């Protein structure tokens, strides 16, 4: 059953409107999926919508560039935004509702006094490089869960640490939301799709392939029998150590604790981060 499927994609800007529509969906017995995004949509986001459609009757997407998850020196002001284009894409994929609030709607009293403390999963990798980032992510996602009360929410594997933290938050805070993680969608040359790819000049775009190339090499080493995680880390790091790329980290971690592993085993995750010019890129691959 798709309660509002015939109505097309509805655009709303306020929490009250969302609550009213979700009430109607619930009243007609529909289940609710939420795809939280910061907009500037690409095929990676669309794959989350497709997964949402498989899992629930009614699919909502939020588009909100959340200031709370950007550090003072990060790209909040220049983060790409194009609501018209996003709406076209959402319509094309049958999203039932797009929630695109202003900052004042999400944070009417400024930055919230009470926020979500991420804990140990946020201490390393992105959390170490971007202090406060995951507090901002978890707080806005908790707010979105509180606004929509979705049955299921879908996130992309590209942000592996983020997805692990959100899953853990839903569990630890009994939010009653099933957290689904959908696979990374890649460009034909391997680069993981990201809204931030738009920042890359043609030369930088070429250099950015170092991340996925490194992961491919790591996967190949693992397939060839290498189990020493330090050897895999060194191989990832080497792949990032090329002119025009500034490596951030190269890790092999346990998928649940995100702690570095000594021996690589199926299910462990290779994670890389690097700066290409002014653009920060991340990528990962799960060992098969
Ligand atoms: O992954 C993102 O786009 C954002 O971090 C999220 C989950 C929408 C929260 O702002």
CSV table of C-alpha atoms in Angstrom, one decimal, residues 20-208:
chain,number,residue,atom,x,y,z
A,20,UNK,CA,0.2,16.3,10.2
A,21,UNK,CA,1.1,14.3,7.1
A,22,UNK,CA,2.8,11.5,9.0
A,23,UNK,CA,-0.4,11.2,11.2
A,24,UNK,CA,-2.5,10.7,8.0
A,25,UNK,CA,-0.1,8.1,6.7
A,26,UNK,CA,-0.2,6.2,10.1
A,27,UNK,CA,-4.0,6.6,10.2
A,28,UNK,CA,-4.3,4.8,6.9
A,29,UNK,CA,-2.0,2.0,8.2
A,30,UNK,CA,1.1,3.0,6.3
A,31,UNK,CA,4.6,2.4,7.4
A,32,UNK,CA,7.2,5.2,7.2
A,33,UNK,CA,10.7,5.3,5.9
A,34,UNK,CA,13.0,8.3,6.3
A,35,UNK,CA,16.0,9.2,4.1
A,36,UNK,CA,17.9,12.0,5.9
A,37,UNK,CA,20.1,14.0,3.6
A,38,UNK,CA,21.9,17.4,3.3
A,39,UNK,CA,20.7,17.7,-0.3
A,40,UNK,CA,22.6,18.2,-3.6
A,41,UNK,CA,21.3,14.8,-4.4
A,42,UNK,CA,23.1,12.2,-6.5
A,43,UNK,CA,22.6,8.6,-7.4
A,44,UNK,CA,23.9,7.5,-4.0
A,45,UNK,CA,21.0,9.2,-2.3
A,46,UNK,CA,18.6,7.8,-4.9
A,47,UNK,CA,19.7,4.3,-4.0
A,48,UNK,CA,18.7,5.1,-0.4
A,49,UNK,CA,15.3,6.1,-1.7
A,50,UNK,CA,15.0,2.8,-3.6
A,51,UNK,CA,15.9,0.8,-0.5
A,52,UNK,CA,13.4,2.9,1.5
A,53,UNK,CA,10.7,2.0,-1.0
A,54,UNK,CA,11.4,-1.7,-0.5
A,55,UNK,CA,11.1,-1.3,3.2
A,56,UNK,CA,8.1,0.9,3.8
A,57,UNK,CA,4.8,2.1,2.3
A,58,UNK,CA,5.6,5.8,2.4
A,59,UNK,CA,9.0,7.4,1.8
A,60,UNK,CA,10.1,10.8,3.2
A,61,UNK,CA,13.4,12.6,2.6
A,62,UNK,CA,14.8,15.4,4.7
A,63,UNK,CA,17.0,18.0,3.1
A,64,UNK,CA,18.8,20.1,5.7
A,65,UNK,CA,22.4,21.3,5.7
A,66,UNK,CA,22.9,21.0,9.4
A,67,UNK,CA,25.1,23.8,10.8
A,68,UNK,CA,25.7,21.9,14.0
A,69,UNK,CA,27.8,19.2,12.3
A,70,UNK,CA,30.2,21.7,10.6
A,71,UNK,CA,33.3,22.9,12.4
A,72,UNK,CA,34.2,26.6,12.3
A,73,UNK,CA,36.7,26.1,9.5
A,74,UNK,CA,34.6,23.7,7.5
A,75,UNK,CA,32.5,24.2,4.3
A,76,UNK,CA,29.1,25.1,5.8
A,77,UNK,CA,28.8,28.3,3.7
A,78,UNK,CA,29.9,26.8,0.5
A,79,UNK,CA,28.2,23.4,0.9
A,80,UNK,CA,26.3,22.9,-2.5
A,81,UNK,CA,22.6,23.6,-2.3
A,82,UNK,CA,20.0,23.3,-5.1
A,83,UNK,CA,16.5,22.6,-3.8
A,84,UNK,CA,14.8,22.7,-7.2
A,85,UNK,CA,17.1,20.2,-8.7
A,86,UNK,CA,16.8,18.0,-5.6
A,87,UNK,CA,13.0,18.1,-5.8
A,88,UNK,CA,13.1,17.0,-9.5
A,89,UNK,CA,15.3,14.1,-8.5
A,90,UNK,CA,13.1,13.2,-5.6
A,91,UNK,CA,10.0,13.4,-7.7
A,92,UNK,CA,11.6,11.2,-10.4
A,93,UNK,CA,12.2,8.5,-7.8
A,94,UNK,CA,8.7,8.7,-6.2
A,95,UNK,CA,9.6,10.2,-2.9
A,96,UNK,CA,6.3,11.0,-1.1
A,97,UNK,CA,7.4,14.0,1.0
A,98,UNK,CA,10.5,16.2,1.1
A,99,UNK,CA,11.0,18.1,4.4
A,100,UNK,CA,13.3,21.1,3.7
A,101,UNK,CA,13.4,23.2,6.9
A,102,UNK,CA,15.2,26.5,7.5
A,103,UNK,CA,17.8,26.5,10.2
A,104,UNK,CA,15.4,28.5,12.5
A,105,UNK,CA,12.8,25.7,12.1
A,106,UNK,CA,15.2,23.0,13.3
A,107,UNK,CA,16.9,25.1,15.9
A,108,UNK,CA,14.3,27.8,16.9
A,109,UNK,CA,16.3,28.6,20.1
A,110,UNK,CA,19.7,28.4,18.5
A,111,UNK,CA,22.0,25.5,19.2
A,112,UNK,CA,20.3,23.1,21.5
A,113,UNK,CA,21.4,23.0,25.2
A,114,UNK,CA,20.7,19.3,25.3
A,115,UNK,CA,22.5,17.2,22.6
A,116,UNK,CA,23.5,13.6,21.9
A,117,UNK,CA,26.9,12.6,23.3
A,118,UNK,CA,28.4,10.2,20.8
A,119,UNK,CA,30.7,8.2,23.0
A,120,UNK,CA,33.6,5.9,22.2
A,121,UNK,CA,32.6,5.2,18.5
A,122,UNK,CA,33.3,8.8,17.7
A,123,UNK,CA,36.7,9.0,19.3
A,124,UNK,CA,38.7,8.0,16.3
A,125,UNK,CA,38.9,8.7,12.5
A,126,UNK,CA,36.3,11.4,11.5
A,127,UNK,CA,35.5,12.1,15.2
A,128,UNK,CA,39.2,12.8,16.0
A,129,UNK,CA,39.7,15.0,12.9
A,130,UNK,CA,36.3,16.8,13.2
A,131,UNK,CA,35.7,17.5,16.9
A,132,UNK,CA,31.9,18.0,17.6
A,133,UNK,CA,30.9,16.7,14.2
A,134,UNK,CA,29.2,13.5,15.4
A,135,UNK,CA,27.5,15.4,18.3
A,136,UNK,CA,25.9,17.5,15.6
A,137,UNK,CA,25.0,14.6,13.3
A,138,UNK,CA,23.5,12.5,16.1
A,139,UNK,CA,21.6,15.5,17.5
A,140,UNK,CA,20.0,16.4,14.2
A,141,UNK,CA,19.2,12.7,13.4
A,142,UNK,CA,17.6,12.3,16.8
A,143,UNK,CA,15.5,15.4,16.1
A,144,UNK,CA,14.5,14.0,12.7
A,145,UNK,CA,13.6,10.6,14.4
A,146,UNK,CA,11.5,12.6,16.9
A,147,UNK,CA,9.7,14.5,14.1
A,148,UNK,CA,9.0,11.6,11.8
A,149,UNK,CA,8.9,8.6,14.1
A,150,UNK,CA,9.9,6.5,11.1
A,151,UNK,CA,9.8,2.7,11.1
A,152,UNK,CA,13.0,2.7,9.2
A,153,UNK,CA,15.7,5.2,8.3
A,154,UNK,CA,18.3,4.6,5.6
A,155,UNK,CA,21.9,5.9,5.5
A,156,UNK,CA,24.8,5.4,3.1
A,157,UNK,CA,27.7,3.1,3.8
A,158,UNK,CA,30.1,5.8,2.5
A,159,UNK,CA,29.8,7.4,6.0
A,160,UNK,CA,30.6,4.2,7.7
A,161,UNK,CA,31.4,5.7,11.1
A,162,UNK,CA,28.3,7.9,11.0
A,163,UNK,CA,26.1,4.9,10.2
A,164,UNK,CA,27.7,2.9,13.1
A,165,UNK,CA,27.0,5.7,15.5
A,166,UNK,CA,23.4,6.2,14.3
A,167,UNK,CA,22.7,2.5,14.7
A,168,UNK,CA,24.2,2.6,18.2
A,169,UNK,CA,22.2,5.7,19.1
A,170,UNK,CA,18.9,4.1,18.0
A,171,UNK,CA,19.8,1.1,20.1
A,172,UNK,CA,21.1,2.9,23.2
A,173,UNK,CA,18.3,5.4,23.3
A,174,UNK,CA,15.5,2.9,22.4
A,175,UNK,CA,14.4,5.1,19.5
A,176,UNK,CA,12.4,2.3,17.9
A,177,UNK,CA,13.8,3.0,14.5
A,178,UNK,CA,15.3,0.3,12.3
A,179,UNK,CA,18.6,1.7,10.9
A,180,UNK,CA,19.4,0.4,7.4
A,181,UNK,CA,22.7,1.0,5.7
A,182,UNK,CA,22.8,0.9,1.9
A,183,UNK,CA,26.0,0.1,-0.2
A,184,UNK,CA,28.2,2.8,-1.6
A,185,UNK,CA,27.4,3.9,-5.1
A,186,UNK,CA,30.4,4.7,-7.2
A,187,UNK,CA,31.2,6.6,-10.4
A,188,UNK,CA,32.3,4.4,-13.3
A,189,UNK,CA,36.0,5.0,-12.4
A,190,UNK,CA,35.5,4.0,-8.7
A,191,UNK,CA,35.2,7.3,-7.0
A,192,UNK,CA,32.5,7.1,-4.3
A,193,UNK,CA,29.6,9.4,-5.0
A,194,UNK,CA,29.4,12.4,-2.7
A,195,UNK,CA,27.9,15.9,-2.9
A,196,UNK,CA,31.3,17.2,-2.2
A,197,UNK,CA,32.7,15.8,-5.4
A,198,UNK,CA,31.3,18.9,-7.1
A,199,UNK,CA,34.2,20.9,-5.5
A,200,UNK,CA,36.8,18.9,-7.4
A,201,UNK,CA,38.6,20.5,-10.4
A,202,UNK,CA,39.2,18.0,-13.3
A,203,UNK,CA,42.8,17.5,-12.1
A,204,UNK,CA,41.6,17.0,-8.5
A,205,UNK,CA,38.9,14.6,-9.7
A,206,UNK,CA,41.6,12.5,-11.3
A,207,UNK,CA,43.7,12.5,-8.1
A,208,UNK,CA,40.6,11.6,-6.0
